Amino acid sequence: MQKRKISGYFTAKIGEFNFEKFYTPQKRIVLHSLMWLSFAFLLFLSYRLAYHLTYFNSFILTARMSVVNMIVFYIFFYGLLPKILKKSLGFVVVSLIVSFPVFVIIWLLSTYSFSLVYHYFGFEILNGELKGAIAASANQTFWEAISLKRMVSQAIIIISILSPFFFVKILFEISKLYSRTIQIQKQKSLLKIENINIEKDFLKSQLNPHFLFNTLNNLYSLSLKKDNVVPEVILNLSDTMSYTLYESNTEKVKLWKEVEFIKNYSELEKMRYSADKNIQFEFPSENDCRSLRIAPLLTFTFIENAFKYGLKSSDSAFLELKISIEKGSFIFEVKNDFSVDEKKKSHGGIGLENVKKRLQLLYPSGHKLEISDSENVFFVKLNIDLTQQWKR
C-alpha cells in the first residue's frame, strides 16, 4: 500500500511538471554540456589513475572517447529516432535491429579517424598497459578497422559505455511523454467543460424569449405587409435554431456551415433596425470554405455584442461585419460604434472570456485576436489558421 502511495505521488509530480516550459533550448545546451563534461571528467580520472597515463595522454584519449560517443548519441537520438518513431511498431523494431551494426561501424570509424589524426601529429602512449595503442590503431587498414571480428569485440564495450547515456535520455523522454499525455488529458477534460459552458451560455443568449420575441414581431409586421421575404426569414430562423441545437455540438464543423449560421443570424438581427441604418456584411463563398473545418460559435459573442452595444450613436451609427478566407486562414472582422455609457459593458463579460479560453485550448499557437476601441469605435479581428491540427 505504501509503495502504491509513493508511486502515485511521483507519477502525479511527473504529470504536473511542465517539461516544455522547463526544457528550453538554453537549458538543453547547459544540461547536455554538464552530462558530457561529467563523463569526460570521470573518464580522464580513469585514464590517469587506473592506467597511470600522463595528463596529456589522458586528455587526448578522453577527448577521443567523448567526441566518438557524442557522435553516436546525437545521430541516434536526433537523427534516426525522430524519423522511425513516426512509422509502425514493426518498422521501428526492424530499424533498431538493422541500425545497431551501423552505429557500431560509425563508432569504430570515428575512433579510427581520431587515431589517424593523433598518429599524424606524433601523439603516442609510451608506457603502461596502453603503450603503442594509437599507432596500433592507426596502422590498421580501413577494412581491418571495421572487420566483423572487431565489431563483435567492441560491441560490448560500446554498449557498456553508451548505455548510461541512452538510459538517462530514454527515461527523460518517457517522463516528458507521460507528462504531456497527462496535460493533454486534463486539457481535453477542461475543453469538454468549456464547450458545455459555452453551449449553455450560447443557448441562453441566442434562443432566449427576447430574441424569439423580436424575430416573431418582425415576422408579424412583414406578414401584415404581405412582404415576400417572410418565407426567407422563417427559413433563416429555422436554420439558425437547427444549427445551434443540433449541428454545433461537435468539436469541429464545416466552415461553410458556420458561415451560413453567421449570415442567417446577422440577417435576423438586422431586421430589428430601419433600412437607413449603416449595416454592412461581407461573407466568403462556399467554394472559398471548401474542405475547411472550424470550432463552432467562436465568433458569436463578438457578433451579438456588436448588435447589442453598437448602432447607438445618433450621427454615426454603423456596424460592419466581414469574413474572408486567405490561404487556409479564417479572418473575422467586426466594427461598430458604441456610446460612452455602453463602453464598459462592451469590453467585458463571461462570453468574451470563454471565447479567449476556447481559442487558447483549440488553437494555442494558431490564432491571433485583436480587440480595440478608439473614438467610440469598437473593433475585433480574429485570425485562425485552419490548415493545422492545433494541439498543445
Tab-separated table of C-alpha atoms in Angstrom:
chain	number	residue	atom	x	y	z
A	1	MET	CA	0.000	0.000	0.000
A	2	GLN	CA	2.831	2.340	0.939
A	3	LYS	CA	4.624	1.585	-2.348
A	4	ARG	CA	1.489	2.488	-4.290
A	5	LYS	CA	1.230	5.817	-2.468
A	6	ILE	CA	4.874	6.636	-3.186
A	7	SER	CA	4.486	5.560	-6.836
A	8	GLY	CA	1.288	7.601	-7.156
A	9	TYR	CA	2.986	10.640	-5.634
A	10	PHE	CA	5.887	10.573	-8.092
A	11	THR	CA	3.534	9.843	-11.001
A	12	ALA	CA	1.429	12.870	-10.071
A	13	LYS	CA	4.526	15.070	-9.781
A	14	ILE	CA	5.761	13.995	-13.220
A	15	GLY	CA	2.306	14.676	-14.662
A	16	GLU	CA	2.217	18.174	-13.143
A	17	PHE	CA	5.738	19.090	-14.261
A	18	ASN	CA	5.813	21.231	-17.397
A	19	PHE	CA	8.730	19.821	-19.406
A	20	GLU	CA	8.119	22.161	-22.344
A	21	LYS	CA	8.454	25.229	-20.140
A	22	PHE	CA	11.445	23.887	-18.205
A	23	TYR	CA	13.421	22.247	-21.024
A	24	THR	CA	14.183	25.349	-23.089
A	25	PRO	CA	16.896	25.294	-25.809
A	26	GLN	CA	19.257	27.168	-23.471
A	27	LYS	CA	18.723	24.717	-20.614
A	28	ARG	CA	19.089	21.791	-23.006
A	29	ILE	CA	22.544	23.021	-24.028
A	30	VAL	CA	23.547	23.502	-20.383
A	31	LEU	CA	22.304	20.070	-19.285
A	32	HIS	CA	23.907	18.261	-22.222
A	33	SER	CA	27.164	20.088	-21.602
A	34	LEU	CA	27.128	19.099	-17.927
A	35	MET	CA	26.402	15.489	-18.867
A	36	TRP	CA	29.344	15.222	-21.264
A	37	LEU	CA	31.704	17.173	-19.010
A	38	SER	CA	30.889	14.814	-16.130
A	39	PHE	CA	31.546	11.815	-18.355
A	40	ALA	CA	34.816	13.342	-19.603
A	41	PHE	CA	35.964	14.118	-16.060
A	42	LEU	CA	35.356	10.544	-14.843
A	43	LEU	CA	36.995	9.122	-17.971
A	44	PHE	CA	40.005	11.385	-17.503
A	45	LEU	CA	40.395	10.191	-13.893
A	46	SER	CA	40.140	6.592	-15.070
A	47	TYR	CA	42.959	7.040	-17.633
A	48	ARG	CA	45.057	8.968	-15.150
A	49	LEU	CA	44.629	6.774	-12.057
A	50	ALA	CA	43.891	3.292	-13.451
A	51	TYR	CA	46.259	3.335	-16.449
A	52	HIS	CA	48.807	5.796	-14.999
A	53	LEU	CA	48.900	7.876	-18.178
A	54	THR	CA	50.319	11.364	-18.389
A	55	TYR	CA	47.933	14.319	-18.186
A	56	PHE	CA	48.322	14.949	-21.905
A	57	ASN	CA	47.680	11.329	-22.931
A	58	SER	CA	44.716	11.148	-20.556
A	59	PHE	CA	43.337	14.315	-22.142
A	60	ILE	CA	43.639	13.206	-25.796
A	61	LEU	CA	42.114	9.773	-25.099
A	62	THR	CA	39.305	11.396	-23.119
A	63	ALA	CA	38.644	13.829	-25.964
A	64	ARG	CA	38.584	10.976	-28.481
A	65	MET	CA	36.172	8.822	-26.490
A	66	SER	CA	33.886	11.727	-25.584
A	67	VAL	CA	33.535	13.003	-29.156
A	68	VAL	CA	33.020	9.497	-30.585
A	69	ASN	CA	30.267	8.793	-28.063
A	70	MET	CA	28.649	12.154	-28.755
A	71	ILE	CA	28.599	11.415	-32.494
A	72	VAL	CA	26.795	8.102	-31.986
A	73	PHE	CA	24.437	9.522	-29.331
A	74	TYR	CA	23.256	12.530	-31.347
A	75	ILE	CA	22.947	10.693	-34.669
A	76	PHE	CA	20.775	8.079	-32.947
A	77	PHE	CA	18.518	10.326	-30.829
A	78	TYR	CA	18.289	13.387	-33.059
A	79	GLY	CA	18.811	11.830	-36.490
A	80	LEU	CA	17.406	8.306	-36.636
A	81	LEU	CA	14.899	8.024	-33.782
A	82	PRO	CA	12.621	11.014	-34.622
A	83	LYS	CA	12.164	9.650	-38.158
A	84	ILE	CA	11.475	5.980	-37.377
A	85	LEU	CA	9.116	6.710	-34.459
A	86	LYS	CA	6.618	8.136	-36.952
A	87	LYS	CA	6.331	4.675	-38.547
A	88	SER	CA	4.696	1.446	-37.377
A	89	LEU	CA	5.965	-0.563	-34.402
A	90	GLY	CA	7.289	-3.330	-36.670
A	91	PHE	CA	9.234	-0.834	-38.734
A	92	VAL	CA	10.719	0.691	-35.560
A	93	VAL	CA	11.884	-2.705	-34.248
A	94	VAL	CA	13.442	-3.729	-37.581
A	95	SER	CA	15.113	-0.311	-37.937
A	96	LEU	CA	16.659	-0.539	-34.470
A	97	ILE	CA	17.995	-4.047	-35.140
A	98	VAL	CA	19.446	-3.070	-38.527
A	99	SER	CA	20.867	0.213	-37.216
A	100	PHE	CA	22.831	-1.404	-34.368
A	101	PRO	CA	25.721	-2.727	-36.519
A	102	VAL	CA	25.655	0.540	-38.470
A	103	PHE	CA	26.218	2.534	-35.277
A	104	VAL	CA	28.973	0.121	-34.221
A	105	ILE	CA	30.696	0.843	-37.552
A	106	ILE	CA	30.221	4.612	-37.027
A	107	TRP	CA	31.786	4.291	-33.571
A	108	LEU	CA	34.736	2.253	-34.925
A	109	LEU	CA	35.346	4.582	-37.870
A	110	SER	CA	35.206	7.672	-35.642
A	111	THR	CA	37.748	6.088	-33.270
A	112	TYR	CA	39.912	5.052	-36.239
A	113	SER	CA	39.808	8.607	-37.636
A	114	PHE	CA	40.997	10.049	-34.321
A	115	SER	CA	43.845	7.503	-34.219
A	116	LEU	CA	44.972	8.535	-37.723
A	117	VAL	CA	44.954	12.222	-36.750
A	118	TYR	CA	46.791	11.601	-33.479
A	119	HIS	CA	49.363	9.394	-35.224
A	120	TYR	CA	49.878	12.050	-37.904
A	121	PHE	CA	50.747	14.643	-35.245
A	122	GLY	CA	53.049	12.195	-33.467
A	123	PHE	CA	50.918	11.596	-30.378
A	124	GLU	CA	51.628	8.250	-28.704
A	125	ILE	CA	51.350	6.428	-25.383
A	126	LEU	CA	54.894	5.442	-24.407
A	127	ASN	CA	54.299	3.327	-21.282
A	128	GLY	CA	51.767	1.310	-19.331
A	129	GLU	CA	49.024	-1.072	-20.487
A	130	LEU	CA	48.046	1.150	-23.416
A	131	LYS	CA	51.599	1.564	-24.723
A	132	GLY	CA	51.570	1.964	-28.526
A	133	ALA	CA	47.752	1.871	-28.698
A	134	ILE	CA	47.471	4.886	-31.013
A	135	ALA	CA	49.982	3.556	-33.543
A	136	ALA	CA	48.399	0.086	-33.442
A	137	SER	CA	45.001	1.562	-34.210
A	138	ALA	CA	46.297	3.933	-36.904
A	139	ASN	CA	48.281	1.204	-38.702
A	140	GLN	CA	45.140	-0.817	-39.408
A	141	THR	CA	43.647	-0.760	-42.876
A	142	PHE	CA	40.160	0.626	-43.359
A	143	TRP	CA	38.620	-2.854	-43.618
A	144	GLU	CA	40.546	-4.117	-40.604
A	145	ALA	CA	39.168	-1.228	-38.559
A	146	ILE	CA	35.564	-2.292	-39.294
A	147	SER	CA	36.064	-6.065	-39.613
A	148	LEU	CA	33.419	-8.410	-38.208
A	149	LYS	CA	35.805	-9.648	-35.535
A	150	ARG	CA	36.496	-6.097	-34.367
A	151	MET	CA	32.803	-5.215	-34.455
A	152	VAL	CA	31.918	-8.151	-32.207
A	153	SER	CA	34.809	-7.494	-29.807
A	154	GLN	CA	33.984	-3.787	-29.498
A	155	ALA	CA	30.180	-4.127	-29.341
A	156	ILE	CA	30.157	-4.984	-25.630
A	157	ILE	CA	32.486	-2.053	-24.855
A	158	ILE	CA	30.288	0.294	-26.871
A	159	ILE	CA	27.139	-0.893	-25.098
A	160	SER	CA	28.696	-0.555	-21.646
A	161	ILE	CA	29.962	2.963	-22.372
A	162	LEU	CA	26.832	4.345	-24.058
A	163	SER	CA	24.150	2.548	-22.037
A	164	PRO	CA	24.110	5.131	-19.172
A	165	PHE	CA	23.553	7.975	-21.647
A	166	PHE	CA	20.875	6.042	-23.513
A	167	PHE	CA	19.152	5.091	-20.254
A	168	VAL	CA	19.037	8.676	-18.979
A	169	LYS	CA	17.810	10.015	-22.317
A	170	ILE	CA	15.109	7.342	-22.703
A	171	LEU	CA	13.949	7.833	-19.101
A	172	PHE	CA	13.764	11.575	-19.669
A	173	GLU	CA	11.777	11.184	-22.918
A	174	ILE	CA	9.347	8.724	-21.287
A	175	SER	CA	8.788	11.149	-18.403
A	176	LYS	CA	8.269	14.023	-20.845
A	177	LEU	CA	5.822	11.978	-22.939
A	178	TYR	CA	3.910	10.885	-19.834
A	179	SER	CA	3.712	14.475	-18.571
A	180	ARG	CA	2.471	15.674	-21.955
A	181	THR	CA	-0.142	12.900	-22.077
A	182	ILE	CA	-1.447	13.830	-18.622
A	183	GLN	CA	-1.620	17.506	-19.596
A	184	ILE	CA	-3.470	16.711	-22.831
A	185	GLN	CA	-5.992	14.610	-20.908
A	186	LYS	CA	-6.538	17.451	-18.451
A	187	GLN	CA	-6.936	19.924	-21.308
A	188	LYS	CA	-9.444	17.652	-23.057
A	189	SER	CA	-11.481	17.423	-19.859
A	190	LEU	CA	-11.275	21.188	-19.433
A	191	LEU	CA	-12.246	21.698	-23.068
A	192	LYS	CA	-15.320	19.496	-22.653
A	193	ILE	CA	-16.362	21.556	-19.642
A	194	GLU	CA	-15.702	24.783	-21.543
A	195	ASN	CA	-17.726	23.535	-24.515
A	196	ILE	CA	-20.625	22.662	-22.228
A	197	ASN	CA	-20.484	26.100	-20.603
A	198	ILE	CA	-20.227	27.824	-23.975
A	199	GLU	CA	-23.186	25.853	-25.259
A	200	LYS	CA	-25.249	26.748	-22.201
A	201	ASP	CA	-24.308	30.425	-22.389
A	202	PHE	CA	-24.986	30.441	-26.094
A	203	LEU	CA	-28.422	28.855	-25.828
A	204	LYS	CA	-29.365	31.208	-23.003
A	205	SER	CA	-28.453	34.282	-25.070
A	206	GLN	CA	-29.343	33.081	-28.555
A	207	LEU	CA	-32.593	31.224	-28.020
A	208	ASN	CA	-33.983	33.335	-25.205
A	209	PRO	CA	-37.541	34.698	-25.358
A	210	HIS	CA	-36.279	38.196	-26.129
A	211	PHE	CA	-34.572	37.097	-29.346
A	212	LEU	CA	-37.545	34.990	-30.438
A	213	PHE	CA	-39.968	37.753	-29.469
A	214	ASN	CA	-38.181	40.314	-31.660
A	215	THR	CA	-37.917	37.906	-34.583
A	216	LEU	CA	-41.584	36.885	-34.387
A	217	ASN	CA	-42.657	40.523	-34.091
A	218	ASN	CA	-40.710	41.326	-37.240
A	219	LEU	CA	-42.258	38.345	-38.980
A	220	TYR	CA	-45.729	39.502	-37.915
A	221	SER	CA	-45.094	43.003	-39.275
A	222	LEU	CA	-43.808	41.601	-42.552
A	223	SER	CA	-46.755	39.233	-42.890
A	224	LEU	CA	-49.236	42.130	-42.427
A	225	LYS	CA	-47.496	43.901	-45.286
A	226	LYS	CA	-47.520	40.632	-47.199
A	227	ASP	CA	-43.812	41.047	-47.731
A	228	ASN	CA	-42.252	38.426	-49.998
A	229	VAL	CA	-39.252	37.999	-47.663
A	230	VAL	CA	-41.363	36.254	-44.983
A	231	PRO	CA	-40.565	32.704	-46.199
A	232	GLU	CA	-36.854	33.567	-46.308
A	233	VAL	CA	-36.928	34.957	-42.760
A	234	ILE	CA	-38.706	31.847	-41.471
A	235	LEU	CA	-36.122	29.679	-43.202
A	236	ASN	CA	-33.260	31.715	-41.691
A	237	LEU	CA	-34.753	31.346	-38.222
A	238	SER	CA	-35.256	27.612	-38.733
A	239	ASP	CA	-31.681	27.138	-39.977
A	240	THR	CA	-30.281	29.193	-37.100
A	241	MET	CA	-32.131	27.198	-34.450
A	242	SER	CA	-31.280	23.892	-36.118
A	243	TYR	CA	-27.581	24.738	-36.228
A	244	THR	CA	-27.387	25.822	-32.609
A	245	LEU	CA	-29.391	22.862	-31.308
A	246	TYR	CA	-28.010	20.001	-33.392
A	247	GLU	CA	-25.102	20.769	-35.706
A	248	SER	CA	-22.845	22.827	-33.415
A	249	ASN	CA	-22.461	20.155	-30.719
A	250	THR	CA	-19.291	18.692	-32.260
A	251	GLU	CA	-15.721	19.895	-31.744
A	252	LYS	CA	-15.308	20.940	-35.397
A	253	VAL	CA	-17.891	21.771	-38.081
A	254	LYS	CA	-17.663	22.535	-41.779
A	255	LEU	CA	-16.613	26.144	-42.203
A	256	TRP	CA	-19.361	26.848	-44.713
A	257	LYS	CA	-21.997	25.728	-42.181
A	258	GLU	CA	-20.546	28.145	-39.634
A	259	VAL	CA	-20.534	30.981	-42.194
A	260	GLU	CA	-24.150	30.222	-43.120
A	261	PHE	CA	-25.142	30.399	-39.462
A	262	ILE	CA	-23.414	33.772	-39.064
A	263	LYS	CA	-25.180	35.065	-42.194
A	264	ASN	CA	-28.594	33.873	-41.007
A	265	TYR	CA	-28.158	35.217	-37.507
A	266	SER	CA	-26.854	38.572	-38.750
A	267	GLU	CA	-29.754	38.979	-41.175
A	268	LEU	CA	-32.258	38.230	-38.404
A	269	GLU	CA	-30.614	40.793	-36.138
A	270	LYS	CA	-30.556	43.348	-38.958
A	271	MET	CA	-34.347	43.129	-39.228
A	272	ARG	CA	-34.662	44.955	-35.908
A	273	TYR	CA	-33.259	48.139	-37.437
A	274	SER	CA	-34.576	50.540	-40.021
A	275	ALA	CA	-33.303	50.375	-43.591
A	276	ASP	CA	-31.346	53.630	-43.246
A	277	LYS	CA	-29.004	52.125	-40.613
A	278	ASN	CA	-25.495	51.618	-41.919
A	279	ILE	CA	-25.164	47.825	-41.542
A	280	GLN	CA	-22.800	46.054	-43.948
A	281	PHE	CA	-21.945	42.371	-44.315
A	282	GLU	CA	-19.304	40.612	-46.400
A	283	PHE	CA	-19.009	36.811	-46.459
A	284	PRO	CA	-16.893	34.292	-48.396
A	285	SER	CA	-18.396	31.928	-50.938
A	286	GLU	CA	-18.987	28.239	-50.333
A	287	ASN	CA	-16.100	27.462	-52.667
A	288	ASP	CA	-13.748	29.568	-50.506
A	289	CYS	CA	-14.688	27.475	-47.465
A	290	ARG	CA	-14.349	24.105	-49.179
A	291	SER	CA	-12.670	21.316	-47.165
A	292	LEU	CA	-12.031	23.621	-44.167
A	293	ARG	CA	-13.387	22.964	-40.667
A	294	ILE	CA	-13.598	25.189	-37.600
A	295	ALA	CA	-14.693	25.044	-33.970
A	296	PRO	CA	-18.326	26.256	-33.873
A	297	LEU	CA	-19.664	29.505	-32.423
A	298	LEU	CA	-16.285	31.121	-31.769
A	299	THR	CA	-17.380	34.463	-33.216
A	300	PHE	CA	-20.958	34.534	-31.959
A	301	THR	CA	-20.171	36.601	-28.837
A	302	PHE	CA	-18.493	39.299	-30.945
A	303	ILE	CA	-21.439	39.492	-33.339
A	304	GLU	CA	-24.002	39.509	-30.548
A	305	ASN	CA	-22.137	42.292	-28.723
A	306	ALA	CA	-21.831	44.331	-31.933
A	307	PHE	CA	-25.629	44.355	-32.357
A	308	LYS	CA	-26.276	44.708	-28.626
A	309	TYR	CA	-23.941	47.637	-27.916
A	310	GLY	CA	-23.499	49.090	-31.399
A	311	LEU	CA	-25.770	51.202	-33.595
A	312	LYS	CA	-26.388	53.588	-30.681
A	313	SER	CA	-24.817	56.816	-31.947
A	314	SER	CA	-27.253	59.350	-33.320
A	315	ASP	CA	-24.949	60.681	-36.028
A	316	SER	CA	-22.533	57.892	-36.932
A	317	ALA	CA	-24.258	54.610	-36.089
A	318	PHE	CA	-22.775	51.770	-38.084
A	319	LEU	CA	-21.913	48.076	-37.995
A	320	GLU	CA	-19.519	46.324	-40.388
A	321	LEU	CA	-19.047	42.558	-40.403
A	322	LYS	CA	-16.545	40.920	-42.728
A	323	ILE	CA	-15.363	37.318	-43.038
A	324	SER	CA	-12.700	36.237	-45.524
A	325	ILE	CA	-10.568	33.180	-46.211
A	326	GLU	CA	-6.906	33.677	-47.129
A	327	LYS	CA	-4.533	30.727	-47.624
A	328	GLY	CA	-6.485	28.493	-45.272
A	329	SER	CA	-6.858	31.193	-42.601
A	330	PHE	CA	-10.252	32.291	-41.298
A	331	ILE	CA	-10.271	36.072	-40.912
A	332	PHE	CA	-13.153	37.607	-38.971
A	333	GLU	CA	-13.593	41.365	-38.544
A	334	VAL	CA	-16.413	43.281	-36.896
A	335	LYS	CA	-16.517	47.015	-36.302
A	336	ASN	CA	-19.259	49.083	-34.695
A	337	ASP	CA	-19.916	52.370	-32.935
A	338	PHE	CA	-20.731	52.442	-29.226
A	339	SER	CA	-21.883	55.029	-26.755
A	340	VAL	CA	-19.818	56.121	-23.776
A	341	ASP	CA	-22.369	54.604	-21.384
A	342	GLU	CA	-22.036	51.187	-23.013
A	343	LYS	CA	-18.232	51.213	-23.215
A	344	LYS	CA	-17.545	49.196	-20.073
A	345	LYS	CA	-20.181	46.605	-20.912
A	346	SER	CA	-18.893	46.053	-24.426
A	347	HIS	CA	-15.424	45.193	-23.196
A	348	GLY	CA	-16.173	42.541	-20.619
A	349	GLY	CA	-18.466	39.668	-19.911
A	350	ILE	CA	-18.237	35.931	-19.423
A	351	GLY	CA	-18.828	35.329	-23.123
A	352	LEU	CA	-15.657	37.124	-24.182
A	353	GLU	CA	-13.540	35.312	-21.587
A	354	ASN	CA	-14.962	31.967	-22.696
A	355	VAL	CA	-14.075	32.718	-26.305
A	356	LYS	CA	-10.487	33.532	-25.320
A	357	LYS	CA	-10.209	30.291	-23.348
A	358	ARG	CA	-11.626	28.212	-26.183
A	359	LEU	CA	-9.245	29.812	-28.668
A	360	GLN	CA	-6.302	29.095	-26.387
A	361	LEU	CA	-7.363	25.475	-25.957
A	362	LEU	CA	-8.292	24.757	-29.577
A	363	TYR	CA	-5.769	26.918	-31.447
A	364	PRO	CA	-2.995	27.667	-28.908
A	365	SER	CA	-0.454	28.941	-31.439
A	366	GLY	CA	-2.741	29.132	-34.455
A	367	HIS	CA	-4.807	32.206	-33.728
A	368	LYS	CA	-4.445	35.935	-33.265
A	369	LEU	CA	-7.133	38.013	-31.569
A	370	GLU	CA	-7.145	41.820	-31.646
A	371	ILE	CA	-9.683	43.871	-29.679
A	372	SER	CA	-9.543	47.645	-29.593
A	373	ASP	CA	-11.718	50.707	-29.049
A	374	SER	CA	-10.952	54.268	-30.024
A	375	GLU	CA	-13.054	57.319	-30.830
A	376	ASN	CA	-16.285	55.474	-29.984
A	377	VAL	CA	-15.461	52.649	-32.427
A	378	PHE	CA	-15.152	49.082	-31.200
A	379	PHE	CA	-13.117	46.717	-33.400
A	380	VAL	CA	-12.476	42.966	-33.240
A	381	LYS	CA	-10.248	40.993	-35.580
A	382	LEU	CA	-9.733	37.248	-35.274
A	383	ASN	CA	-7.356	35.249	-37.467
A	384	ILE	CA	-7.345	31.411	-37.199
A	385	ASP	CA	-5.095	29.092	-39.183
A	386	LEU	CA	-7.405	26.219	-40.199
A	387	THR	CA	-4.760	24.256	-42.105
A	388	GLN	CA	-3.197	22.724	-38.966
A	389	GLN	CA	-4.480	20.294	-36.342
A	390	TRP	CA	-3.630	22.521	-33.402
A	391	LYS	CA	-2.826	20.706	-30.156
A	392	ARG	CA	-0.996	21.760	-27.084
